[in-house]
GROMACS .gro file of C-alpha atoms in nm:
model
  281
    1UNK     CA    1  -1.507  -0.425   0.525
    2UNK     CA    2  -1.616  -0.595   0.210
    3UNK     CA    3  -1.395  -0.625  -0.094
    4UNK     CA    4  -1.588  -0.357  -0.281
    5UNK     CA    5  -1.543  -0.102  -0.004
    6UNK     CA    6  -1.163  -0.100  -0.028
    7UNK     CA    7  -1.166   0.160  -0.307
    8UNK     CA    8  -1.399   0.432  -0.429
    9UNK     CA    9  -1.425   0.640  -0.743
   10UNK     CA   10  -1.382   1.016  -0.772
   11UNK     CA   11  -1.758   1.052  -0.827
   12UNK     CA   12  -1.832   0.849  -0.514
   13UNK     CA   13  -1.587   1.055  -0.313
   14UNK     CA   14  -1.744   1.380  -0.430
   15UNK     CA   15  -2.084   1.256  -0.312
   16UNK     CA   16  -1.947   1.153   0.027
   17UNK     CA   17  -1.765   1.483   0.078
   18UNK     CA   18  -2.100   1.660   0.035
   19UNK     CA   19  -2.271   1.428   0.284
   20UNK     CA   20  -2.338   1.451   0.655
   21UNK     CA   21  -2.026   1.256   0.753
   22UNK     CA   22  -1.754   1.339   0.505
   23UNK     CA   23  -1.437   1.129   0.522
   24UNK     CA   24  -1.104   1.258   0.646
   25UNK     CA   25  -0.869   1.290   0.347
   26UNK     CA   26  -0.501   1.197   0.353
   27UNK     CA   27  -0.270   1.303   0.069
   28UNK     CA   28   0.014   1.049   0.053
   29UNK     CA   29   0.196   1.160  -0.259
   30UNK     CA   30   0.538   0.997  -0.280
   31UNK     CA   31   0.811   0.935  -0.533
   32UNK     CA   32   1.049   0.642  -0.494
   33UNK     CA   33   1.397   0.786  -0.451
   34UNK     CA   34   1.262   1.129  -0.538
   35UNK     CA   35   1.218   1.456  -0.352
   36UNK     CA   36   0.970   1.529  -0.075
   37UNK     CA   37   0.626   1.573  -0.227
   38UNK     CA   38   0.501   1.831   0.023
   39UNK     CA   39   0.564   2.114  -0.227
   40UNK     CA   40   0.342   1.933  -0.477
   41UNK     CA   41   0.076   1.899  -0.208
   42UNK     CA   42   0.100   2.267  -0.124
   43UNK     CA   43   0.065   2.355  -0.492
   44UNK     CA   44  -0.273   2.182  -0.505
   45UNK     CA   45  -0.460   1.916  -0.309
   46UNK     CA   46  -0.814   1.795  -0.251
   47UNK     CA   47  -1.007   2.034  -0.027
   48UNK     CA   48  -0.944   1.944   0.336
   49UNK     CA   49  -0.673   1.687   0.264
   50UNK     CA   50  -0.381   1.656   0.506
   51UNK     CA   51  -0.034   1.566   0.378
   52UNK     CA   52   0.126   1.249   0.515
   53UNK     CA   53   0.494   1.176   0.449
   54UNK     CA   54   0.548   0.810   0.362
   55UNK     CA   55   0.917   0.796   0.447
   56UNK     CA   56   0.880   0.972   0.783
   57UNK     CA   57   0.532   0.874   0.901
   58UNK     CA   58   0.448   0.549   0.724
   59UNK     CA   59   0.784   0.377   0.771
   60UNK     CA   60   1.051   0.332   1.032
   61UNK     CA   61   1.420   0.407   0.979
   62UNK     CA   62   1.577   0.186   0.709
   63UNK     CA   63   1.809  -0.087   0.826
   64UNK     CA   64   1.820  -0.464   0.867
   65UNK     CA   65   1.439  -0.471   0.855
   66UNK     CA   66   1.436  -0.327   0.504
   67UNK     CA   67   1.419   0.008   0.328
   68UNK     CA   68   1.067   0.083   0.453
   69UNK     CA   69   1.015  -0.119   0.771
   70UNK     CA   70   0.689  -0.070   0.952
   71UNK     CA   71   0.679   0.238   1.174
   72UNK     CA   72   0.659   0.209   1.549
   73UNK     CA   73   0.283   0.170   1.610
   74UNK     CA   74   0.271   0.445   1.868
   75UNK     CA   75   0.461   0.687   1.645
   76UNK     CA   76   0.225   0.597   1.362
   77UNK     CA   77  -0.074   0.654   1.587
   78UNK     CA   78   0.059   0.994   1.687
   79UNK     CA   79   0.106   1.090   1.320
   80UNK     CA   80  -0.249   0.981   1.237
   81UNK     CA   81  -0.392   1.177   1.530
   82UNK     CA   82  -0.207   1.487   1.409
   83UNK     CA   83  -0.362   1.426   1.068
   84UNK     CA   84  -0.709   1.416   1.222
   85UNK     CA   85  -0.776   1.046   1.160
   86UNK     CA   86  -1.069   0.948   1.385
   87UNK     CA   87  -1.094   0.621   1.574
   88UNK     CA   88  -1.376   0.490   1.358
   89UNK     CA   89  -1.491   0.761   1.118
   90UNK     CA   90  -1.439   0.727   0.743
   91UNK     CA   91  -1.094   0.792   0.596
   92UNK     CA   92  -0.998   0.814   0.229
   93UNK     CA   93  -0.634   0.813   0.117
   94UNK     CA   94  -0.496   0.912  -0.221
   95UNK     CA   95  -0.165   0.979  -0.393
   96UNK     CA   96  -0.052   1.116  -0.727
   97UNK     CA   97  -0.210   0.830  -0.920
   98UNK     CA   98   0.027   0.532  -0.899
   99UNK     CA   99  -0.156   0.405  -0.592
  100UNK     CA  100   0.139   0.250  -0.410
  101UNK     CA  101   0.174   0.512  -0.137
  102UNK     CA  102  -0.200   0.536  -0.081
  103UNK     CA  103  -0.216   0.158  -0.047
  104UNK     CA  104   0.064   0.168   0.210
  105UNK     CA  105  -0.137   0.412   0.423
  106UNK     CA  106  -0.452   0.204   0.371
  107UNK     CA  107  -0.274  -0.114   0.480
  108UNK     CA  108  -0.116   0.046   0.788
  109UNK     CA  109  -0.447   0.189   0.905
  110UNK     CA  110  -0.613  -0.150   0.858
  111UNK     CA  111  -0.326  -0.330   1.033
  112UNK     CA  112  -0.358  -0.097   1.330
  113UNK     CA  113  -0.730  -0.158   1.356
  114UNK     CA  114  -0.901   0.125   1.171
  115UNK     CA  115  -1.239  -0.006   1.052
  116UNK     CA  116  -1.323   0.237   0.773
  117UNK     CA  117  -1.043   0.333   0.534
  118UNK     CA  118  -1.050   0.330   0.153
  119UNK     CA  119  -0.832   0.436  -0.137
  120UNK     CA  120  -0.936   0.684  -0.407
  121UNK     CA  121  -0.907   0.472  -0.721
  122UNK     CA  122  -0.672   0.648  -0.963
  123UNK     CA  123  -0.567   0.907  -0.705
  124UNK     CA  124  -0.535   1.277  -0.770
  125UNK     CA  125  -0.525   1.224  -1.147
  126UNK     CA  126  -0.867   1.056  -1.139
  127UNK     CA  127  -1.006   1.334  -0.920
  128UNK     CA  128  -0.899   1.613  -1.154
  129UNK     CA  129  -0.998   1.414  -1.465
  130UNK     CA  130  -1.349   1.391  -1.320
  131UNK     CA  131  -1.363   1.767  -1.273
  132UNK     CA  132  -1.273   1.769  -0.906
  133UNK     CA  133  -1.126   2.091  -0.773
  134UNK     CA  134  -0.798   2.130  -0.590
  135UNK     CA  135  -0.699   2.398  -0.346
  136UNK     CA  136  -0.387   2.550  -0.192
  137UNK     CA  137  -0.565   2.623   0.136
  138UNK     CA  138  -0.370   2.539   0.450
  139UNK     CA  139  -0.527   2.252   0.645
  140UNK     CA  140  -0.484   2.231   1.024
  141UNK     CA  141  -0.697   1.948   1.160
  142UNK     CA  142  -0.790   1.910   1.523
  143UNK     CA  143  -0.603   1.625   1.691
  144UNK     CA  144  -0.813   1.309   1.685
  145UNK     CA  145  -0.869   1.005   1.907
  146UNK     CA  146  -0.720   0.727   1.692
  147UNK     CA  147  -0.531   0.464   1.892
  148UNK     CA  148  -0.347   0.191   1.699
  149UNK     CA  149  -0.409  -0.174   1.779
  150UNK     CA  150  -0.164  -0.367   1.560
  151UNK     CA  151  -0.246  -0.710   1.426
  152UNK     CA  152  -0.586  -0.660   1.268
  153UNK     CA  153  -0.467  -0.799   0.932
  154UNK     CA  154  -0.202  -1.053   0.836
  155UNK     CA  155   0.169  -0.969   0.853
  156UNK     CA  156   0.457  -1.198   0.756
  157UNK     CA  157   0.819  -1.194   0.865
  158UNK     CA  158   1.100  -1.348   0.659
  159UNK     CA  159   1.057  -1.699   0.799
  160UNK     CA  160   0.681  -1.689   0.750
  161UNK     CA  161   0.727  -1.564   0.392
  162UNK     CA  162   0.959  -1.856   0.316
  163UNK     CA  163   0.702  -2.097   0.458
  164UNK     CA  164   0.420  -1.931   0.261
  165UNK     CA  165   0.619  -1.982  -0.061
  166UNK     CA  166   0.637  -2.356   0.016
  167UNK     CA  167   0.296  -2.426   0.168
  168UNK     CA  168   0.078  -2.155   0.017
  169UNK     CA  169   0.109  -1.882  -0.246
  170UNK     CA  170   0.368  -1.607  -0.223
  171UNK     CA  171   0.339  -1.333  -0.487
  172UNK     CA  172   0.626  -1.105  -0.588
  173UNK     CA  173   0.478  -0.767  -0.683
  174UNK     CA  174   0.797  -0.625  -0.840
  175UNK     CA  175   0.868  -0.593  -1.211
  176UNK     CA  176   0.939  -0.924  -1.381
  177UNK     CA  177   1.300  -0.840  -1.461
  178UNK     CA  178   1.375  -0.780  -1.093
  179UNK     CA  179   1.202  -1.106  -0.998
  180UNK     CA  180   1.415  -1.293  -1.250
  181UNK     CA  181   1.730  -1.120  -1.127
  182UNK     CA  182   1.811  -0.965  -1.464
  183UNK     CA  183   1.842  -0.620  -1.305
  184UNK     CA  184   1.850  -0.498  -0.947
  185UNK     CA  185   1.874  -0.120  -0.922
  186UNK     CA  186   1.833  -0.087  -0.546
  187UNK     CA  187   1.898  -0.397  -0.337
  188UNK     CA  188   2.229  -0.586  -0.303
  189UNK     CA  189   2.115  -0.908  -0.474
  190UNK     CA  190   1.880  -0.975  -0.765
  191UNK     CA  191   1.628  -1.256  -0.782
  192UNK     CA  192   1.337  -1.374  -0.571
  193UNK     CA  193   1.239  -1.578  -0.268
  194UNK     CA  194   1.245  -1.946  -0.372
  195UNK     CA  195   0.894  -2.062  -0.452
  196UNK     CA  196   0.752  -1.712  -0.502
  197UNK     CA  197   0.549  -1.636  -0.816
  198UNK     CA  198   0.598  -1.327  -1.032
  199UNK     CA  199   0.288  -1.104  -1.021
  200UNK     CA  200   0.382  -0.741  -1.100
  201UNK     CA  201   0.135  -0.505  -0.935
  202UNK     CA  202   0.150  -0.281  -1.242
  203UNK     CA  203  -0.060  -0.544  -1.421
  204UNK     CA  204  -0.348  -0.487  -1.178
  205UNK     CA  205  -0.434  -0.145  -1.319
  206UNK     CA  206  -0.526   0.007  -1.653
  207UNK     CA  207  -0.347   0.289  -1.836
  208UNK     CA  208  -0.531   0.544  -1.621
  209UNK     CA  209  -0.394   0.393  -1.299
  210UNK     CA  210  -0.734   0.262  -1.188
  211UNK     CA  211  -0.780  -0.096  -1.083
  212UNK     CA  212  -0.904  -0.344  -1.338
  213UNK     CA  213  -1.255  -0.484  -1.275
  214UNK     CA  214  -1.280  -0.715  -0.976
  215UNK     CA  215  -1.365  -1.016  -1.193
  216UNK     CA  216  -1.058  -0.955  -1.409
  217UNK     CA  217  -0.835  -0.928  -1.104
  218UNK     CA  218  -0.988  -1.237  -0.950
  219UNK     CA  219  -0.922  -1.438  -1.266
  220UNK     CA  220  -0.562  -1.319  -1.274
  221UNK     CA  221  -0.493  -1.417  -0.915
  222UNK     CA  222  -0.677  -1.746  -0.939
  223UNK     CA  223  -0.455  -1.828  -1.236
  224UNK     CA  224  -0.161  -1.794  -0.997
  225UNK     CA  225  -0.325  -2.017  -0.738
  226UNK     CA  226  -0.430  -1.726  -0.519
  227UNK     CA  227  -0.796  -1.812  -0.488
  228UNK     CA  228  -1.035  -1.735  -0.206
  229UNK     CA  229  -0.945  -1.947   0.095
  230UNK     CA  230  -0.583  -1.999  -0.010
  231UNK     CA  231  -0.300  -1.884   0.216
  232UNK     CA  232  -0.163  -1.590   0.016
  233UNK     CA  233   0.130  -1.363   0.090
  234UNK     CA  234   0.274  -1.067  -0.102
  235UNK     CA  235   0.610  -0.893  -0.104
  236UNK     CA  236   0.793  -0.642  -0.323
  237UNK     CA  237   1.113  -0.442  -0.284
  238UNK     CA  238   1.038  -0.267   0.044
  239UNK     CA  239   0.674  -0.328   0.132
  240UNK     CA  240   0.514  -0.037  -0.057
  241UNK     CA  241   0.406  -0.172  -0.395
  242UNK     CA  242   0.320  -0.501  -0.222
  243UNK     CA  243   0.055  -0.313  -0.024
  244UNK     CA  244  -0.093  -0.212  -0.359
  245UNK     CA  245  -0.111  -0.578  -0.459
  246UNK     CA  246  -0.275  -0.663  -0.126
  247UNK     CA  247  -0.531  -0.395  -0.211
  248UNK     CA  248  -0.583  -0.545  -0.558
  249UNK     CA  249  -0.641  -0.884  -0.398
  250UNK     CA  250  -0.890  -0.723  -0.160
  251UNK     CA  251  -1.076  -0.572  -0.454
  252UNK     CA  252  -1.084  -0.923  -0.604
  253UNK     CA  253  -1.227  -1.064  -0.281
  254UNK     CA  254  -0.912  -1.251  -0.179
  255UNK     CA  255  -0.746  -1.207   0.160
  256UNK     CA  256  -0.367  -1.188   0.175
  257UNK     CA  257  -0.083  -1.115   0.414
  258UNK     CA  258   0.196  -0.863   0.362
  259UNK     CA  259   0.565  -0.939   0.403
  260UNK     CA  260   0.655  -0.585   0.500
  261UNK     CA  261   1.033  -0.628   0.504
  262UNK     CA  262   1.014  -0.766   0.150
  263UNK     CA  263   1.316  -0.815  -0.076
  264UNK     CA  264   1.517  -0.535   0.086
  265UNK     CA  265   1.511  -0.727   0.415
  266UNK     CA  266   1.540  -1.074   0.261
  267UNK     CA  267   1.840  -0.991   0.041
  268UNK     CA  268   2.025  -0.812   0.323
  269UNK     CA  269   2.096  -1.148   0.486
  270UNK     CA  270   2.346  -1.348   0.273
  271UNK     CA  271   2.236  -1.667   0.450
  272UNK     CA  272   1.890  -1.653   0.291
  273UNK     CA  273   1.849  -1.844  -0.037
  274UNK     CA  274   1.792  -1.661  -0.365
  275UNK     CA  275   1.632  -1.794  -0.682
  276UNK     CA  276   1.681  -1.638  -1.026
  277UNK     CA  277   1.522  -1.678  -1.364
  278UNK     CA  278   1.154  -1.737  -1.448
  279UNK     CA  279   1.129  -2.064  -1.250
  280UNK     CA  280   0.990  -1.998  -0.900
  281UNK     CA  281   1.240  -2.244  -0.749
   0.00000   0.00000   0.00000
């Protein structure tokens, strides 16, 4: 996939849905610490979209590996087959508009080898703002032939993330105050991985939740040292918003690796070092 193919607009999606090979749609609405979003899906979703539960289908059980560790690949593959995801046909994922959950699904499908998955830029909000219709129709897809092959894109563990912070570029996608350790509402310790740079993923989008232009994103990341050809890694609190930053980097034409365990895994081990304040070290 090229950088430009990682996302598509509501207008582009409408055209593709009317074409000869419409994409499979996955609705990945999710609210951090909030209630199940299936009722919201049932109240109105894109025609043909299948609901995917982030906590149950896009993550494993929380524990020492973090709050949203990667799901077992076979369990993930089974969930995607139930959702009708084909082995190589086009797939488009969307969420309520924040983009984090959709990016998590996008990253997991790419990591497990799917060759043709994109994110609806701006999510459901962009679709309805562009005049797109929603439906309450029940969707029961036929089981598909998708088989996961993990390892298609870069994945970091804690040791590799620490090394990336020293020898490459490691971006922290959380809010700046969490990076600096001023507040920590979820995990046991505030601060950041020593050497990591603060790069909140919220600064990659405009007020409407859509990604900033590719050139703007590229300039932002290059200013942090994350240029094309650099060894770049990304983490966040639990590996969800970091996937959104990986997507932003993809839009900018810059490859990066995800530290899926992220701060929730790192901070769970008291032996791992923690830096605080604005200084990366």
